[in-house]
XYZ file of C-alpha atoms in Angstrom:
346
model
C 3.567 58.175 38.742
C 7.368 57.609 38.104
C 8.620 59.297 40.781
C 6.594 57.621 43.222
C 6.560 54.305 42.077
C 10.425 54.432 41.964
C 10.579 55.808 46.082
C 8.549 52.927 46.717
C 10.642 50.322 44.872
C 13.875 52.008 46.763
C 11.783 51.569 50.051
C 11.211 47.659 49.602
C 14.718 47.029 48.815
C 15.648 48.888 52.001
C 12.974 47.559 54.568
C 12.322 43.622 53.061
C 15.106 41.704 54.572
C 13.827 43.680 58.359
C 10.264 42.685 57.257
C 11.101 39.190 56.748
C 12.812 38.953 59.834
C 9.931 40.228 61.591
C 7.317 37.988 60.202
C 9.635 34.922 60.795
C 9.832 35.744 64.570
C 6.372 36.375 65.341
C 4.578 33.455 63.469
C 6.579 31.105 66.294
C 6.140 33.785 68.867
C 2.792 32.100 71.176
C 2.796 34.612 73.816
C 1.559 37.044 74.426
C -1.782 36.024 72.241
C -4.855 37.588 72.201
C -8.435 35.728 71.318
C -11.957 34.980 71.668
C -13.511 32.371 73.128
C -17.005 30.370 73.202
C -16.522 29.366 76.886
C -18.608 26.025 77.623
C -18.953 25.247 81.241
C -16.245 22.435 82.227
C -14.411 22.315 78.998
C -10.975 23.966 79.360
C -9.548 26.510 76.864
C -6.648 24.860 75.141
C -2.827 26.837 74.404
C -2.697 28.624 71.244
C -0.908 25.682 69.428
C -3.422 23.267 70.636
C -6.009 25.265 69.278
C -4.319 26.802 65.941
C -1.594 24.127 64.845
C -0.331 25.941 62.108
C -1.335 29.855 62.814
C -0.733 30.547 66.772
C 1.730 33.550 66.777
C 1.657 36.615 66.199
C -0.739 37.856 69.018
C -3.489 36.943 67.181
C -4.839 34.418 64.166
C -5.285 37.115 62.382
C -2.100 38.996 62.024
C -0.514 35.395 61.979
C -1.925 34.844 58.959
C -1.022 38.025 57.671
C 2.410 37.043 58.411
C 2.933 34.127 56.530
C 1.445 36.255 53.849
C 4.476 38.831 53.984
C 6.824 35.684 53.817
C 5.033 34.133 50.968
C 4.781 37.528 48.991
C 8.751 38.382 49.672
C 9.434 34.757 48.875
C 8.016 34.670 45.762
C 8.562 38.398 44.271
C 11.933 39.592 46.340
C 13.557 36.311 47.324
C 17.057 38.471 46.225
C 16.132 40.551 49.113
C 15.237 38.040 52.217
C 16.478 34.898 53.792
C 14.901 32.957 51.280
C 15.974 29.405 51.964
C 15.481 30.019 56.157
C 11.488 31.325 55.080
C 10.745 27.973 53.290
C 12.165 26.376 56.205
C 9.339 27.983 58.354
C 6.768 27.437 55.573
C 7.360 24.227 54.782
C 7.101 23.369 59.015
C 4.091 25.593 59.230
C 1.748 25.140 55.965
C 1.604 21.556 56.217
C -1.543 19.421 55.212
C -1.973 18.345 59.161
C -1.606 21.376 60.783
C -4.417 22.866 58.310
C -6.374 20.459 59.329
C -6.558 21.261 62.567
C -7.259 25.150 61.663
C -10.325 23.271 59.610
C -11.598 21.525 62.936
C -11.373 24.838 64.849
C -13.010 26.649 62.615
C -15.327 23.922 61.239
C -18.163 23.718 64.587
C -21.107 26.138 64.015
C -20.264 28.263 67.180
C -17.282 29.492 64.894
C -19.076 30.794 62.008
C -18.626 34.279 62.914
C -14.996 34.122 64.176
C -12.585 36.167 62.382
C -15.466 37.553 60.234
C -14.420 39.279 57.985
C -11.020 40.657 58.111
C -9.611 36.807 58.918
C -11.076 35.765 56.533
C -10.161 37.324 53.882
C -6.468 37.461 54.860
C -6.483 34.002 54.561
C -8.137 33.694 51.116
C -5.295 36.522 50.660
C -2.513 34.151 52.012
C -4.025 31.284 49.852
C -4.282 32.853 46.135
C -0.737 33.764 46.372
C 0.037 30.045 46.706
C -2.364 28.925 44.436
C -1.362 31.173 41.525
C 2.872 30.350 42.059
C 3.746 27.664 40.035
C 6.289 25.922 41.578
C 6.297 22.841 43.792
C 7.019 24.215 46.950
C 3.995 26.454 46.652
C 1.314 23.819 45.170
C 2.513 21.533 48.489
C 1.984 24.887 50.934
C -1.681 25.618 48.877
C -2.729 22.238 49.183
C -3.872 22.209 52.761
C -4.756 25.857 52.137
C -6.981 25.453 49.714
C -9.437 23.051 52.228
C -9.418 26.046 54.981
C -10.404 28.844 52.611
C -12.736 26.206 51.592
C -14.540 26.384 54.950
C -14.411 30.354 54.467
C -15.403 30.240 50.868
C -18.854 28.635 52.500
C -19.428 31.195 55.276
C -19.162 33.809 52.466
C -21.399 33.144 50.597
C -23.772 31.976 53.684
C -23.548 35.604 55.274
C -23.441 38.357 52.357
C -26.594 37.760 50.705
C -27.856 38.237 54.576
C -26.061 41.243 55.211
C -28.263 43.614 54.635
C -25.991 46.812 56.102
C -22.498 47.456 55.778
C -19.790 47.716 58.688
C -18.239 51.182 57.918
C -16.256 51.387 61.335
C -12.076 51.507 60.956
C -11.833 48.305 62.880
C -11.566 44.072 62.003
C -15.168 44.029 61.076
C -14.631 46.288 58.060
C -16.824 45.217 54.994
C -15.409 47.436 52.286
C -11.749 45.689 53.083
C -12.955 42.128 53.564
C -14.564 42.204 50.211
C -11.326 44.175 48.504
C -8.786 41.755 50.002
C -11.101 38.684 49.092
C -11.661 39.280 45.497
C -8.478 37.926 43.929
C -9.519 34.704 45.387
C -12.475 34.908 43.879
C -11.123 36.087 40.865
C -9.041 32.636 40.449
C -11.806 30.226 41.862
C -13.829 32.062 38.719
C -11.262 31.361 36.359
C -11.212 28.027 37.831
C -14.944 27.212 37.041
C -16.183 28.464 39.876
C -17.648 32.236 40.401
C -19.970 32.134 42.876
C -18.059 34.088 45.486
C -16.684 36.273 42.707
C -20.258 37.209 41.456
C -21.770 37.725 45.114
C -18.950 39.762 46.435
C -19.319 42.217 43.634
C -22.972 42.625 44.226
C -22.423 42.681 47.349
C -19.861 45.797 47.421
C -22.658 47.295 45.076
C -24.826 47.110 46.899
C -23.580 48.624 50.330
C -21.787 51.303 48.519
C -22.643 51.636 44.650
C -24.493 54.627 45.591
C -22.586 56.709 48.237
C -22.108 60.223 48.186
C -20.199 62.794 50.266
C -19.051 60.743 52.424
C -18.374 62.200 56.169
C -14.375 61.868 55.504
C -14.215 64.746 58.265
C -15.112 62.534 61.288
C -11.883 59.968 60.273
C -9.663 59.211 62.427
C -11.725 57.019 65.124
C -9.144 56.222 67.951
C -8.447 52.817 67.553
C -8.687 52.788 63.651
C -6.176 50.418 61.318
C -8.438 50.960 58.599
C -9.736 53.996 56.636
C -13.395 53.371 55.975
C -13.640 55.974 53.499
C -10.760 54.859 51.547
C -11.552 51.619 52.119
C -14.868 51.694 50.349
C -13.220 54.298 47.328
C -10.204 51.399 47.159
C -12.789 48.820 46.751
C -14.580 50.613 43.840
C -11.579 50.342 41.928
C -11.746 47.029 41.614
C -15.212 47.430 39.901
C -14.994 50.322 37.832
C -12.786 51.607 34.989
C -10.850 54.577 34.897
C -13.442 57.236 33.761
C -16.199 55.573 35.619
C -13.977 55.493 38.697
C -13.066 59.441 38.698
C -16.718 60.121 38.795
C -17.552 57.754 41.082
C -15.007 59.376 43.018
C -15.678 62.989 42.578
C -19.250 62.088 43.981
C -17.862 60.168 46.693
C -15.594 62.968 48.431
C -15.704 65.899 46.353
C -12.898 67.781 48.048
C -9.835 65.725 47.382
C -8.395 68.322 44.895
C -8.514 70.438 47.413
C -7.113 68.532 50.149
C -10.217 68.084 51.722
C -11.389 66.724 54.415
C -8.365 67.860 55.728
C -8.392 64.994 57.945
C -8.111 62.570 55.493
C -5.292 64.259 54.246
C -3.182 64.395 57.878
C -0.924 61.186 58.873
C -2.617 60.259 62.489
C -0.678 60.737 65.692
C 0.510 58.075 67.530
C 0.617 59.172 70.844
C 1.444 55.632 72.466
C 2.988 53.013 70.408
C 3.010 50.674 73.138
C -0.724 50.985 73.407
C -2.405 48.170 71.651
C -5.248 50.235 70.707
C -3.457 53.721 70.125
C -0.803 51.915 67.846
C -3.727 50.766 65.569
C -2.953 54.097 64.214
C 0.277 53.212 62.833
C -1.739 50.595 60.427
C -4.278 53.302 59.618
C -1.482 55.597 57.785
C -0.049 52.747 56.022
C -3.244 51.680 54.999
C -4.272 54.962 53.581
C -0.714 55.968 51.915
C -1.845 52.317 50.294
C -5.406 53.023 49.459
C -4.174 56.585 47.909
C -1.195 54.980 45.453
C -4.524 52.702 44.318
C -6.710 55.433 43.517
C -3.955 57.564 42.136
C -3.057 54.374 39.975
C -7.018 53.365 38.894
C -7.666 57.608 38.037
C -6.925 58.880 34.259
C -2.944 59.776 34.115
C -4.358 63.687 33.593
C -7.033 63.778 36.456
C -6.216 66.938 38.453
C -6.635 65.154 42.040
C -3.386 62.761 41.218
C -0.971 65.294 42.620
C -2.695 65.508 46.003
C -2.911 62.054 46.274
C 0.191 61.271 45.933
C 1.693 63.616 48.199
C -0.389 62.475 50.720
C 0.553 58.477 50.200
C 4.254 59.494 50.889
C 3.535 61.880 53.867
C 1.694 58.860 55.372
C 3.804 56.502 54.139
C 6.788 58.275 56.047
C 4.512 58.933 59.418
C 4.581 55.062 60.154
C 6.725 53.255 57.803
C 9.748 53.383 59.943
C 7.542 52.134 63.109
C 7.133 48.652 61.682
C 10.435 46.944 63.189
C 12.113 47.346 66.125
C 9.289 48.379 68.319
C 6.921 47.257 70.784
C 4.195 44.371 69.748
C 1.901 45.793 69.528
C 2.893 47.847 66.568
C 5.253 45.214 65.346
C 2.652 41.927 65.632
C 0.817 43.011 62.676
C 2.239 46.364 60.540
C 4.664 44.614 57.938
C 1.491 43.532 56.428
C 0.421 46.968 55.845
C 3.707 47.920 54.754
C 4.660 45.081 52.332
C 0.435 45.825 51.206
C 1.890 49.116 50.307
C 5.150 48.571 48.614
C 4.895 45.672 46.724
């Protein structure tokens, strides 16, 4: 693992300041934004701001959010390596008690309680343990009116997973295996807090969609508009839940092949044919999120398991297929992929 842990440490020191910058310009960047609308007859849609006082750039709420995550995350474990002092300017304007507030009213009506379901979701339970669990001032005052959103989606949790009966498998937003993944160290510190309800139905939960899967199709990824892996998705997810030796049989069961380098399609970066395609440049997110999901499966397998070497080499051949695409290009790439790539190297 040496090898490979120390390219990635070389590659954050090399690409953090240009993913800071990134993140700072789109979370004030309004247009172009993308979103979805209950449309009641005679009531007008408001601006982005209006609507989303604190997250309104970044194309989407989504990827906003994701945003202020990469700025929180280099703040607090690379500040050496960004413009720390111009981030907490942004943070402090953006992560303010009021203009949480008014993401808790937008969210808050009942024709919202799918919106953003999952993947929003859990970014922002994402966004908000990494404020709640830095202990400094500056962090407890960002968390503060953080804590009362993820509050709201804390509540439609555990509302909608004891009645999902089936999984969402497809490479897309709606993802359960990455919701779940990306929500549990949340969970994890409401538990240690006193509370573990959403801990406790999250893990039954990812049990229960995908305790028991075997040979998993891996041959029919990529879909054309996938950011996500589903299969590695679900096997990243399992890691969370299993120890090392349960894990590589888990695993083995799950896609048999992987010594092997099979599917061979799980094993080959995507092509992006058309960065500047919003749908096509999904792809871009896909590799990143794999080379990620394969460094956590390499790192969660026993140091002598026979499939590590595979892995990794396929992490850094994916890692290098989009890493370089995520500054400096069009929006559509660059509006949401530093979250995939700080994901992966930190």
């Amino acid at each position: 693992m040496t090898e490979w842990e120390a390219e990635r440490t070389r590659l954050l020191k090399a690409n953090a300041e240009a993913l800071a910058r990134t993140a700072l310009t789109n979370v004030v960047r309004e247009y172009p934004h993308h979103e979805s609308h209950w449309h009641h007859e005679g009531v007008p849609i408001p601006t982005p701001k209006l609507s989303h006082p604190c997250f309104y750039g970044s194309f989407d709420w989504h990827s906003s959010v994701e945003m202020f995550w990469v700025l929180v995350r280099l703040l607090r474990h690379h500040p050496e390596l960004v413009p720390a002092e111009e981030i907490r300017g942004v943070l402090d304007d953006h992560l303010t008690v009021e203009a949480l507030a008014g993401e808790v009213a937008f969210f808050t009506p009942d024709e919202h309680r799918n919106t953003q379901r999952p993947y929003g979701w859990s970014a922002l339970l994402d966004l908000t343990h990494e404020t709640a669990t830095w202990d400094v001032p500056d962090a407890a005052r960002w968390s503060a009116g953080l804590r009362e959103l993820s509050a709201v989606f804390v509540s439609r949790y555990l509302d909608w997973l004891p009645r999902a009966t089936y999984p969402i498998r497809y490479g897309i937003h709606e993802n359960g295996a990455f919701g779940l993944s990306r929500a549990l160290p949340y969970a994890d510190h409401l538990a240690a807090q006193g509370d573990p309800r959403l801990r406790q139905v999250v893990i039954e939960t990812a049990w229960r969609w995908f305790g028991s899967d075997r040979d998993y199709p891996g041959s029919w990824e990529p879909s054309g508009a996938d950011f996500l892996s589903p299969a590695l998705a679900e096997a990243e997810l399992m890691t969370h839940l299993l120890s090392a030796s349960e894990f590589a049989d888990w695993l083995h069961g799950f896609l048999p092949g992987i010594a092997d380098r099979k599917p061979a399609t799980l094993f080959t970066p995507a092509t992006v044919s058309d960065p500047t395609d919003g749908q096509i440049a999904h792809l871009h997110g896909l590799n990143l999120h794999r080379a990620w999901c394969w460094h956590r499966l390499a790192r969660t397998l026993p140091d002598d398991d026979a499939r590590i070497p595979a892995i990794l080499e396929t992490a850094h051949a994916h890692t290098h297929a989009s890493l370089a695409q995520t500054t400096g290009g069009a929006y559509m790439v660059e509006h949401f992929l530093a979250y995939y790539a700080l994901l992966l190297l930190s």
